[in-house]
mmCIF file of C-alpha atoms and ligand atoms in Angstrom:
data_model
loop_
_atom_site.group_PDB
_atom_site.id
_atom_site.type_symbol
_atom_site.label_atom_id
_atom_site.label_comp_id
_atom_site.label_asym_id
_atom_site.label_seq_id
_atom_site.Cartn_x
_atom_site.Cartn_y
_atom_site.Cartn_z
ATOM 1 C CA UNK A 6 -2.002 -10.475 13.833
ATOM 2 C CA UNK A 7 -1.940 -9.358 10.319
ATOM 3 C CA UNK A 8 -3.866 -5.820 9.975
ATOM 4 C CA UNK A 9 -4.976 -5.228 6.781
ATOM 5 C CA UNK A 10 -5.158 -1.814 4.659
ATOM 6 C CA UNK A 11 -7.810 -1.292 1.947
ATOM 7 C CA UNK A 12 -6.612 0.718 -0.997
ATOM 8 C CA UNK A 13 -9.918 2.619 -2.710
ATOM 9 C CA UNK A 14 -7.889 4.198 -5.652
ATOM 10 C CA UNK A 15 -10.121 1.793 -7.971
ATOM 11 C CA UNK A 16 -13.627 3.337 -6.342
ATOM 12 C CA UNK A 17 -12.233 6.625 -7.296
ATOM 13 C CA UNK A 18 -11.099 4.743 -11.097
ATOM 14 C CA UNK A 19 -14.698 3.970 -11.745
ATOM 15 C CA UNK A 20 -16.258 7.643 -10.118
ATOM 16 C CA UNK A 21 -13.746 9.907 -12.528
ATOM 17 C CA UNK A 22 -14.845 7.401 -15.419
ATOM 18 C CA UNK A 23 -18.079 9.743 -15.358
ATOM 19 C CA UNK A 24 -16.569 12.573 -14.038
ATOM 20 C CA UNK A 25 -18.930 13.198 -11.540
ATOM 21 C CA UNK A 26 -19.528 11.599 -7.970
ATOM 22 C CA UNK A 27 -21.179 7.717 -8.091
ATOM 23 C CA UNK A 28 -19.876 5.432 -6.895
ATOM 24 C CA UNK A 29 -18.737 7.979 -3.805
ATOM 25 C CA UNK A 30 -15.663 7.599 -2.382
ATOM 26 C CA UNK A 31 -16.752 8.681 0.921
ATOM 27 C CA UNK A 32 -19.144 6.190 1.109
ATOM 28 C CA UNK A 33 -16.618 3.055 0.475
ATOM 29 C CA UNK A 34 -14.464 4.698 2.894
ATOM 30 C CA UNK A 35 -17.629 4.539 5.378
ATOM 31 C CA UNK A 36 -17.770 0.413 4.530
ATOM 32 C CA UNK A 37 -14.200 0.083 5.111
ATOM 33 C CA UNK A 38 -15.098 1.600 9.083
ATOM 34 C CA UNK A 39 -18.151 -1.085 8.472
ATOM 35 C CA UNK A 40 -15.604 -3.926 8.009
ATOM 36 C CA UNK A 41 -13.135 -2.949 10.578
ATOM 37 C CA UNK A 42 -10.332 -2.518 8.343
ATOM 38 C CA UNK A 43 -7.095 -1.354 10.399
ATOM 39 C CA UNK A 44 -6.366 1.476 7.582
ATOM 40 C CA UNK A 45 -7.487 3.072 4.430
ATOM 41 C CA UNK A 46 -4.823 3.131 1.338
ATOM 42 C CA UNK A 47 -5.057 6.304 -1.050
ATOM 43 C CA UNK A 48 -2.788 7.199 -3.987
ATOM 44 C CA UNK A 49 -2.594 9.994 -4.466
ATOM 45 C CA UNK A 50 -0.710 9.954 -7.754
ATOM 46 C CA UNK A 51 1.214 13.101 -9.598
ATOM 47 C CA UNK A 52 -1.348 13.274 -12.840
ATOM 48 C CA UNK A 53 -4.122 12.395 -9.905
ATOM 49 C CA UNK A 54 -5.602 10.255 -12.320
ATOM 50 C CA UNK A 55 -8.139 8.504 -9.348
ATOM 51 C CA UNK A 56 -7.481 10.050 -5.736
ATOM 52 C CA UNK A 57 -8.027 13.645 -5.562
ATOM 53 C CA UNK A 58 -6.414 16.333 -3.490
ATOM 54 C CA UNK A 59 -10.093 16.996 -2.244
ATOM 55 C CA UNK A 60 -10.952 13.220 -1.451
ATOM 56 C CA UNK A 61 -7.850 12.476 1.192
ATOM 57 C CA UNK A 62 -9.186 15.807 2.986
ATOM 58 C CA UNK A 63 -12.755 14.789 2.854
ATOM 59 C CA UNK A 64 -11.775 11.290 4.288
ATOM 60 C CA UNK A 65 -9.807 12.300 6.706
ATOM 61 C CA UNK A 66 -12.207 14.585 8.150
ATOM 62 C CA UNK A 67 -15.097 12.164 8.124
ATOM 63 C CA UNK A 68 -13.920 8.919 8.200
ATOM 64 C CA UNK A 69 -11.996 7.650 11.782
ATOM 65 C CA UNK A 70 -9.802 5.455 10.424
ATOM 66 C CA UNK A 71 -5.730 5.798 9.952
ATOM 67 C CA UNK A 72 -4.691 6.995 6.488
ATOM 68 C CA UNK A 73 -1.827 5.395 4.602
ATOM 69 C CA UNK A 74 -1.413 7.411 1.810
ATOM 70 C CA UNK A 75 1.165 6.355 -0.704
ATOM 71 C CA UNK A 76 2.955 9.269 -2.776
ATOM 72 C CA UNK A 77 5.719 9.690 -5.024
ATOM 73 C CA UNK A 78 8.839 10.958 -3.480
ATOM 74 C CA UNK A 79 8.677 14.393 -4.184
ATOM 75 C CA UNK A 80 8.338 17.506 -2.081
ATOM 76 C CA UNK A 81 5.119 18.707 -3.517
ATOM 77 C CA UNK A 82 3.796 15.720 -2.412
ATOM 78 C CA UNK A 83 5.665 15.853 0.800
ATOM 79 C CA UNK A 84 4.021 19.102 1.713
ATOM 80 C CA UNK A 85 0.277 17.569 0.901
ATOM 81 C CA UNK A 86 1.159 14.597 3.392
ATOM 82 C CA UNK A 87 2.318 17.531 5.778
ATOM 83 C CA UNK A 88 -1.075 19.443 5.681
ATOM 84 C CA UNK A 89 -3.154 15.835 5.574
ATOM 85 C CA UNK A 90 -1.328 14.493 8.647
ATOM 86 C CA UNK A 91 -2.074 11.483 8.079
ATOM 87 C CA UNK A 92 -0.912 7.910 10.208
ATOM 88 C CA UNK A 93 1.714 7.050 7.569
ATOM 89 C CA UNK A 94 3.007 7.940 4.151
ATOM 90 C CA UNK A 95 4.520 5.279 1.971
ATOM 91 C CA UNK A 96 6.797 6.012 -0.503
ATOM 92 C CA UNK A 97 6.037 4.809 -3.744
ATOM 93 C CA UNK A 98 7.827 5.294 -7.502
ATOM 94 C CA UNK A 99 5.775 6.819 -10.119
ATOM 95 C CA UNK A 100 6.068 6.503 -13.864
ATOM 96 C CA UNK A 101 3.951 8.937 -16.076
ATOM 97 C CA UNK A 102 2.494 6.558 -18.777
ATOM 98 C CA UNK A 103 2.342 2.957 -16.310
ATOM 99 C CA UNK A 104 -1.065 1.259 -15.470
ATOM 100 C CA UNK A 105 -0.116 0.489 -12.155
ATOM 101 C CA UNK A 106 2.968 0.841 -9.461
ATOM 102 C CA UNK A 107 5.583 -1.290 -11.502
ATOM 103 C CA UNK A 108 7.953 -2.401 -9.091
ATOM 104 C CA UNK A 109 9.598 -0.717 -5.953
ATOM 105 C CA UNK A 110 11.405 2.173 -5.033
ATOM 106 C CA UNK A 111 15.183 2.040 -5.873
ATOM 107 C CA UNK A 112 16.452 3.437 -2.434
ATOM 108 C CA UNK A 113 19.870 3.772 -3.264
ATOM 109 C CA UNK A 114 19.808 5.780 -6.315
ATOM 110 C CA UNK A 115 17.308 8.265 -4.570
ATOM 111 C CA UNK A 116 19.104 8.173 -1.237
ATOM 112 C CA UNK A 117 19.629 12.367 -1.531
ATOM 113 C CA UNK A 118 16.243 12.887 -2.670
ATOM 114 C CA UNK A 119 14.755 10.639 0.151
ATOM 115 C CA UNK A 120 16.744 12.115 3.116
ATOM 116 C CA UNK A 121 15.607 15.817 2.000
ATOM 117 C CA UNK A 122 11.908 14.435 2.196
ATOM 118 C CA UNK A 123 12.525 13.028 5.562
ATOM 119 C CA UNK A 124 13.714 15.775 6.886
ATOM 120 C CA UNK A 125 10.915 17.418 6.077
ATOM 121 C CA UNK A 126 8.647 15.381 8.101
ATOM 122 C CA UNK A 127 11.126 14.862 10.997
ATOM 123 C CA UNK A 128 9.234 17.275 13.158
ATOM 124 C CA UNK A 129 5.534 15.528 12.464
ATOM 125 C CA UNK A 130 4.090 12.069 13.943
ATOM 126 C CA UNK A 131 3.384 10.777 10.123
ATOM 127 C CA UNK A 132 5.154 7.646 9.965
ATOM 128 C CA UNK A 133 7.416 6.596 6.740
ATOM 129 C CA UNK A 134 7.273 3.763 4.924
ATOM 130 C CA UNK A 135 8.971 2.939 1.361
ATOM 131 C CA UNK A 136 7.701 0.409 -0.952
ATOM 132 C CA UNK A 137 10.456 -1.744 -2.246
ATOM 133 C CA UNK A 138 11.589 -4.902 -3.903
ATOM 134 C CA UNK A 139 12.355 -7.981 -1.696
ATOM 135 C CA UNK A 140 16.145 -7.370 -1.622
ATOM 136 C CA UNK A 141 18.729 -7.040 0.838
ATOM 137 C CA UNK A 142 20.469 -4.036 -0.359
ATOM 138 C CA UNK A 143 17.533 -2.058 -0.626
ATOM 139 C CA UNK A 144 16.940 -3.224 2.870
ATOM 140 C CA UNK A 145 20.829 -1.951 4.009
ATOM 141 C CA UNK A 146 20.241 1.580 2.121
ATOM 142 C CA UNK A 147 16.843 2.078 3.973
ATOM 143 C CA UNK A 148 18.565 1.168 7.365
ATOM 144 C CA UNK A 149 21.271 3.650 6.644
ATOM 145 C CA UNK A 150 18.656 6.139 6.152
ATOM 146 C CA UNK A 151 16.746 5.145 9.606
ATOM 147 C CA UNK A 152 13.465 4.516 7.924
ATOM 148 C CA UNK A 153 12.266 1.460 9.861
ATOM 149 C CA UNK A 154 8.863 0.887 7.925
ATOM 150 C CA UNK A 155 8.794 -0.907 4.490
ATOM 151 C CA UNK A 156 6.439 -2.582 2.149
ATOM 152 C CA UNK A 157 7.345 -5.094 0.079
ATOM 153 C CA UNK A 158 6.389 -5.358 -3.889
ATOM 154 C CA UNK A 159 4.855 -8.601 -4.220
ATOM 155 C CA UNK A 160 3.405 -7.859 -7.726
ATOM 156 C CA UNK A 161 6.089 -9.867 -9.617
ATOM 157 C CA UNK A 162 5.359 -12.972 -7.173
ATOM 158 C CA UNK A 163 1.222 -11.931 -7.894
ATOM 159 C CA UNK A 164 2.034 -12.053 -11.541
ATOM 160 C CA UNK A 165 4.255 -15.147 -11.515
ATOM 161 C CA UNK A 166 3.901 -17.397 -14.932
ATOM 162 C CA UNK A 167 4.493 -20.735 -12.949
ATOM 163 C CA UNK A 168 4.184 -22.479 -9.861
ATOM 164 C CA UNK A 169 8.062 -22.701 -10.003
ATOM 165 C CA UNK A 170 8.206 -18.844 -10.613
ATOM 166 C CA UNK A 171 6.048 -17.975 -8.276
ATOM 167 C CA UNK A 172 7.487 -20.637 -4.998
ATOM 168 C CA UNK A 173 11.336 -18.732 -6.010
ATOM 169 C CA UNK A 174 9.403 -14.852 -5.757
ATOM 170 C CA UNK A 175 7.652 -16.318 -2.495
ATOM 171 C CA UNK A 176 11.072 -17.348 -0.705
ATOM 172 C CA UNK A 177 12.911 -14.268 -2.033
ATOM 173 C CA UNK A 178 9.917 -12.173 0.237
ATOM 174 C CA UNK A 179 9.945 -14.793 2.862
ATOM 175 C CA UNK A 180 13.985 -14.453 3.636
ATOM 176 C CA UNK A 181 14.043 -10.434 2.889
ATOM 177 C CA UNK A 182 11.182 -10.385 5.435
ATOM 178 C CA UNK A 183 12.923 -12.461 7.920
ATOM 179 C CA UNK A 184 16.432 -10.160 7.107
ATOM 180 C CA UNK A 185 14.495 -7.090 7.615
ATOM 181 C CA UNK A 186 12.796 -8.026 11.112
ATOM 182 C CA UNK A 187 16.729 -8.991 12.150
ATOM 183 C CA UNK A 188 16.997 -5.771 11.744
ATOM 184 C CA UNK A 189 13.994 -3.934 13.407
ATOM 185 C CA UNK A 190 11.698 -3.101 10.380
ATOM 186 C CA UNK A 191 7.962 -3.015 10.670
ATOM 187 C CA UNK A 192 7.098 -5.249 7.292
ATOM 188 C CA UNK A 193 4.358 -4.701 5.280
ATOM 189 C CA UNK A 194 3.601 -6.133 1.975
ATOM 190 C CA UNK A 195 1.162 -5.502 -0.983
ATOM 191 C CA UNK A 196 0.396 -5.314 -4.763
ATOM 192 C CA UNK A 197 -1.613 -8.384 -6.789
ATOM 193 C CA UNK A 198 -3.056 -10.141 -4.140
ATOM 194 C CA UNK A 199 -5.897 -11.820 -4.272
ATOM 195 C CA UNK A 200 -8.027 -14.508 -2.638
ATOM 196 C CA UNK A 201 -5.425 -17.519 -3.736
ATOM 197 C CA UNK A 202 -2.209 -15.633 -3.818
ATOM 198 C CA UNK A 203 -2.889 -13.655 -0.497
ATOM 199 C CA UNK A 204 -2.792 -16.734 1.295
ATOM 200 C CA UNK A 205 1.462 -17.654 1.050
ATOM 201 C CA UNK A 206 2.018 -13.984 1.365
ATOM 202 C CA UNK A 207 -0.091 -13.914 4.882
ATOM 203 C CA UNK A 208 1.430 -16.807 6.104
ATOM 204 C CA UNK A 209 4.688 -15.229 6.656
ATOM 205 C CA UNK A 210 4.833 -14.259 10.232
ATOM 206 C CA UNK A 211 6.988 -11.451 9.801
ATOM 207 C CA UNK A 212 4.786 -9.392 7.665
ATOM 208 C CA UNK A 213 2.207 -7.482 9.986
ATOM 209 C CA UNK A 214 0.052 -5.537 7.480
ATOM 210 C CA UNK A 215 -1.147 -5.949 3.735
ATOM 211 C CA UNK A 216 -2.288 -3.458 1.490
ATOM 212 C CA UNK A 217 -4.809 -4.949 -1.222
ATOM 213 C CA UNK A 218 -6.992 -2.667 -3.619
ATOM 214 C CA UNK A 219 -7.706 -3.613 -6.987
ATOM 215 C CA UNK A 220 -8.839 -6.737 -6.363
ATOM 216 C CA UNK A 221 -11.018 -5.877 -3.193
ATOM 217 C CA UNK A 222 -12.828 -2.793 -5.503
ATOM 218 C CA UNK A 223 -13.103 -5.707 -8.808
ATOM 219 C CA UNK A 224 -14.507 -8.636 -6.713
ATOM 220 C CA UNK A 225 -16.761 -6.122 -4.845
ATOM 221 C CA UNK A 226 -18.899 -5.435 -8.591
ATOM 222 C CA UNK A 227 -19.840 -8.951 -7.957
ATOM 223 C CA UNK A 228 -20.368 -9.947 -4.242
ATOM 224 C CA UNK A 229 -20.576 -5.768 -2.821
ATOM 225 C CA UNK A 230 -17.574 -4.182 -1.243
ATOM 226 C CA UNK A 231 -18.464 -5.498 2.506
ATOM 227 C CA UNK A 232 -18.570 -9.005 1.509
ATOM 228 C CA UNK A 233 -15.658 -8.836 -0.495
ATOM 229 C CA UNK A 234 -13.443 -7.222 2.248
ATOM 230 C CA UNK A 235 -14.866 -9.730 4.595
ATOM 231 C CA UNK A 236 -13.540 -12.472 2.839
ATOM 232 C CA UNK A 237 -10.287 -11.506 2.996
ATOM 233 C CA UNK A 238 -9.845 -10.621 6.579
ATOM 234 C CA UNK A 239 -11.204 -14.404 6.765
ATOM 235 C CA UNK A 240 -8.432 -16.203 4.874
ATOM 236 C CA UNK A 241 -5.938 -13.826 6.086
ATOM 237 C CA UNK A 242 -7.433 -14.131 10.254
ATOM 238 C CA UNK A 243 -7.704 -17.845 9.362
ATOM 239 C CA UNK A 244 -3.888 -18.073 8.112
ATOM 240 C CA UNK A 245 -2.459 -16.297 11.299
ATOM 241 C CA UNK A 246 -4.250 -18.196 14.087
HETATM 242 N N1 PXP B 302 0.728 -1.110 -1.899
HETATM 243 C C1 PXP B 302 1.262 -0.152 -2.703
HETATM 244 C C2 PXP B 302 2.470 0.563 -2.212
HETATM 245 C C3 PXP B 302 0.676 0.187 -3.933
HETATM 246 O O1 PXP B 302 1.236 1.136 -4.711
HETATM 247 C C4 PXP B 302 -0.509 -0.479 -4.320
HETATM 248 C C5 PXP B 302 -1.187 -0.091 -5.598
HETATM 249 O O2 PXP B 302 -1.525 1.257 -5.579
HETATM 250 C C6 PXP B 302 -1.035 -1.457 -3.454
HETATM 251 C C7 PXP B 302 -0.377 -1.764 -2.272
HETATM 252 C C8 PXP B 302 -2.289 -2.196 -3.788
HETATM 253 O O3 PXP B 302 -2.110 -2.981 -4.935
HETATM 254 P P1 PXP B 302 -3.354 -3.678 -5.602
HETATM 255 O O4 PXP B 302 -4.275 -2.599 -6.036
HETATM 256 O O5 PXP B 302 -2.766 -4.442 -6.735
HETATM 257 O O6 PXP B 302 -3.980 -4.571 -4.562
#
């Protein structure tokens, strides 16, 4: 199995666009319960530039699905995460002025920082993820820190020029995932993925959940936001039987 989280950050793009409530984030959240999703992703990002404080509260008082909310490491956002409770928090890096998540989390340069924030949440059930590059020693320095969840970037295999590109990203994931199982980590993976890319990504056995917004919200303007998270569960069901 392969359980799949649906990131509505983009739903909440298009509602601020207006600046007032269509289309309503509740409402996609309510489609995601629809479709059977295993989780809903939020972003809740420092400038809060889509997900509001007020939406991951609303959700997660009318919606019963797990939360993943993704955060920048940082104790204010720590001590949201604390009061939301939700399933897990994954931590993400956060530039001011980028368009989108632009690679992973350097672990070892933020090893202090990290630590303080897990000690924080040591005495909740939320469970920690970090959102890294498919490398080895970003692997090591998450092991040293006990974390045992990660995510893996796959944006620059997404964004690959060529086929070539893209089949050396694809093994550097594959082998990181297979190094990182070795050594008891719940793998997850996101970032890019779409319909034709989703499929190499799914097919490694090692990685048990995907996070895929973007995509999901675009392809929904065109085909709705049911159909076009039933699709994917299809290819990625269809990969793992
Ligand atoms: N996983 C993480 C950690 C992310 O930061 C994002 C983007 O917010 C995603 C998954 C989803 O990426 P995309 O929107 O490109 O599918």
């Amino acid at each position: 199995m392969c359980k799949l989280g649906i990131n509505i950050d983009h739903v909440a793009t298009l509602r601020n666009a207006r600046g007032q409530s269509h289309p309503d984030l509740l409402k996609a959240a309510m489609i995601l319960k629809e479709c059977k999703v295993d989780s809903i992703t939020m972003h809740l990002r420092e400038d809060r530039r889509h997900i509001k404080d007020k939406d991951i509260f609303l959700i997660k008082e009318k919606v019963d699905l797990p939360i993943n909310l993704e955060i920048a490491p940082t104790e204010e956002m720590t001590k949201i995460a604390m009061k939301l409770n939700p399933r897990s928090v994954c931590f993400v890096p956060e530039k001011r002025m980028e368009v989108t998540t632009e690679g992973g989390l350097n672990i070892k340069s933020n090893m202090i920082k990290i630590e303080r924030l897990l000690n924080l949440l040591s005495n909740s059930k939320i469970k920690v993820a970090c959102f890294i590059e498919p490398d080895f020693n970003q692997i090591d320095s998450l092991n040293s820190l006990g974390v045992k969840i990660l995510e893996f970037h796959t944006g620059s295999y997404a964004d690959s020029k060529t086929t070539k590109i893209m089949e050396k990203k694809l093994s550097l994931i594959k082998e990181a995932a297979q190094y990182a199982t070795e050594l008891g980590f719940d793998c997850h993976a996101g970032h890019g993925l779409n319909y034709k890319n989703v499929f190499k990504i799914a097919s490694i056995k090692e990685i048990k959940e995907l996070n895929i917004g973007h995509f999901i919200i675009g392809e929904a303007i065109f085909s709705g936001l049911k159909n076009s998270i039933l699709k994917m569960k299809e290819i990625i069901n269809e990969v793992r039987k």
